[in-house]
């Protein structure tokens, strides 16, 4: 029932004219989960005092427990927040920084996450060190390049992506986490693309901090994310905004007390975590979802490699995204890219194209509502659009 | 009876035909459960059905093609929202930031300032609890020292001003935090006199107008504070987390959003607040799209002036009702659309608290000196019968 059938049945929020091959940027909510979202908002507005004092705290806890089970984590180490960017901001703005503290990030770090560190540099004088990451080298070489830095410099904290955004790339997080333990470095993992994409198991995954959107690959309405905090930081971490509760460490429910209510806002997402899980089970479960997306990814990727006589990056990682290196005839400048986005969105298409190393790369996403024809249609829109832009440029 | 009228209601009465659409007749236009007695608008507001529909519609619209919404339309939507709000509060749109709630606005302002150990912040005993915890955080994190002013409910405006005047002259006072209309107890603070005092003493004025926009006429150009935050989801009817932060021009470069977004800007540039705050990651942005819907709804039911006139007339009537039942002294402080009432008898507080939801009530209340003080809110969907029900309900817990 995947592909067109499920799209018409359960992904009806999408404009039917739109060809959705970019799930990775904003995700897409299944309509039954969206209905839960609307119902919860209604429940709130019918008697806001009651909702905020009784329902919201209960649904927050249920949301935490649900996702705790999904990733095998003690729910008391988790917080539900808006998005991964917020998670990263909460971590850095709670940290006790000292002038000269060194923070290691990678060359594929997400812009917003780098900006908050630049801000910390401005405010507290921390030093940012950027490791150039080549996603095409063998995994061990990449791990070694991190170890070299840890060996030679006194790094306080390292942030890397679980799966980077542009280009999509799954970091060897288990090996990297071993290194952080060995060299006593605080680990922050940006899992903007994380929960819902492949199994994440906190029995074998022990970072200090991890944040993951749930509105992308787990189908919770936007915005919803989790923040994982190792117990040793429960006292020092503080939410934004500071609302009714300002405490240091107050036992094992510290995080819940700190994060469950952050002033008046839309809390209907919390009730959707359960609903999203239920939806995933109803359509066959995580394994089936992943299997379908992987098959589709390989079929599409192999087709494009042949069509364009090109290569793909990260194809053999367990991601529902792939990076296709655009051939010379489709490679475009930044300025042409903006024009392309403008033109393509008007014709109900969106192409997630960026620059990586010397390449123009297009990131494709694969979801249960996609099928092979979507990508063929997409490239048939893309090719003439780029040809048109290029011929204009050469005039 | 002596109390300040917020709006001019001379020659008007609740019975006037122009107010027929309010009260009971207005209730069905709100999302509120029809079986409850909603007398606590002040905490979380209430949302008109057409505005909620616009909110759901806006959310759906974003889901239709998110890439397009965020790439092509979002920046314009944000700018439109900012402009709409700036017209309501009469200021340059470049000074306005839209955020989720007043608490976030207050955190954004106070946590962007560069604090040094020993810097002082003037606060008062009526400050909102979340702002008190924020000051605790500043104290804990940066060694900021709070200087607390005690406002009595019996204080007249000039007494309050004198108290601020005294503390603002202390050395190392960096910030003065003032509630415009405090939450619990409800006190209207003469910010229009306190802001100029702050300027005189070189202190940064931060006004908490959690109950601000929609509650009373606001002219921020005239008030000219350094920072002013106000919820829009309370008295302006915008659903589920919508607020504004006013930032005076000289702080535009310094202030930074939470979370840090696509841009980290440290140099002056045009529309700098829009650039900094316009897109803060994947969030629920429907609140931006319905500010106009809220404005339209207000206009469609007669506009601000009429809303305020009815609320004032009903406040007067409710005050008379409470006074007739519970005596002259039961109203504490100057009554306005939120007022404090203390019954002249002992109330079984715990039992009342236990029973209120089941009986369709929620009464904002606090205990002090063996008394219970209730805060009543008054708005266009309320009628006198609501307060009669409150009296009956509270009397049933008389000890």
PDB file of C-alpha atoms in Angstrom, chain A residues 263-265, chain B residues 41 43-47 99-102 210 213 230-243:
ATOM      1  CA  UNK A 263       4.841  29.373  29.136  1.00  0.00           C
ATOM      2  CA  UNK A 264       1.756  29.642  26.923  1.00  0.00           C
ATOM      3  CA  UNK A 265       2.277  27.970  23.601  1.00  0.00           C
TER       4      UNK A 265
ATOM      5  CA  UNK B  41      -9.402  35.085  30.554  1.00  0.00           C
ATOM      6  CA  UNK B  43      -4.344  33.317  32.277  1.00  0.00           C
ATOM      7  CA  UNK B  44      -4.564  31.770  28.831  1.00  0.00           C
ATOM      8  CA  UNK B  45      -7.010  33.876  26.877  1.00  0.00           C
ATOM      9  CA  UNK B  46      -9.809  32.502  24.720  1.00  0.00           C
ATOM     10  CA  UNK B  47     -10.004  32.177  20.988  1.00  0.00           C
ATOM     11  CA  UNK B  99       7.584  35.534  19.636  1.00  0.00           C
ATOM     12  CA  UNK B 100       5.550  32.798  21.264  1.00  0.00           C
ATOM     13  CA  UNK B 101       4.785  34.377  24.593  1.00  0.00           C
ATOM     14  CA  UNK B 102       5.728  37.228  26.881  1.00  0.00           C
ATOM     15  CA  UNK B 210       1.812  40.327  29.378  1.00  0.00           C
ATOM     16  CA  UNK B 213      -2.071  44.551  23.615  1.00  0.00           C
ATOM     17  CA  UNK B 230       3.081  41.729  25.398  1.00  0.00           C
ATOM     18  CA  UNK B 231       1.103  38.622  24.738  1.00  0.00           C
ATOM     19  CA  UNK B 232      -1.268  38.738  21.813  1.00  0.00           C
ATOM     20  CA  UNK B 233      -2.862  35.419  22.742  1.00  0.00           C
ATOM     21  CA  UNK B 234      -4.553  36.845  25.784  1.00  0.00           C
ATOM     22  CA  UNK B 235      -6.427  40.048  25.124  1.00  0.00           C
ATOM     23  CA  UNK B 236      -5.903  40.191  21.376  1.00  0.00           C
ATOM     24  CA  UNK B 237      -7.408  36.720  20.664  1.00  0.00           C
ATOM     25  CA  UNK B 238      -4.496  35.231  18.701  1.00  0.00           C
ATOM     26  CA  UNK B 239      -4.380  31.480  19.384  1.00  0.00           C
ATOM     27  CA  UNK B 240      -1.887  29.249  21.088  1.00  0.00           C
ATOM     28  CA  UNK B 241       1.213  31.239  21.767  1.00  0.00           C
ATOM     29  CA  UNK B 242       1.668  34.581  20.087  1.00  0.00           C
ATOM     30  CA  UNK B 243       3.372  37.622  21.551  1.00  0.00           C
TER      31      UNK B 243
END
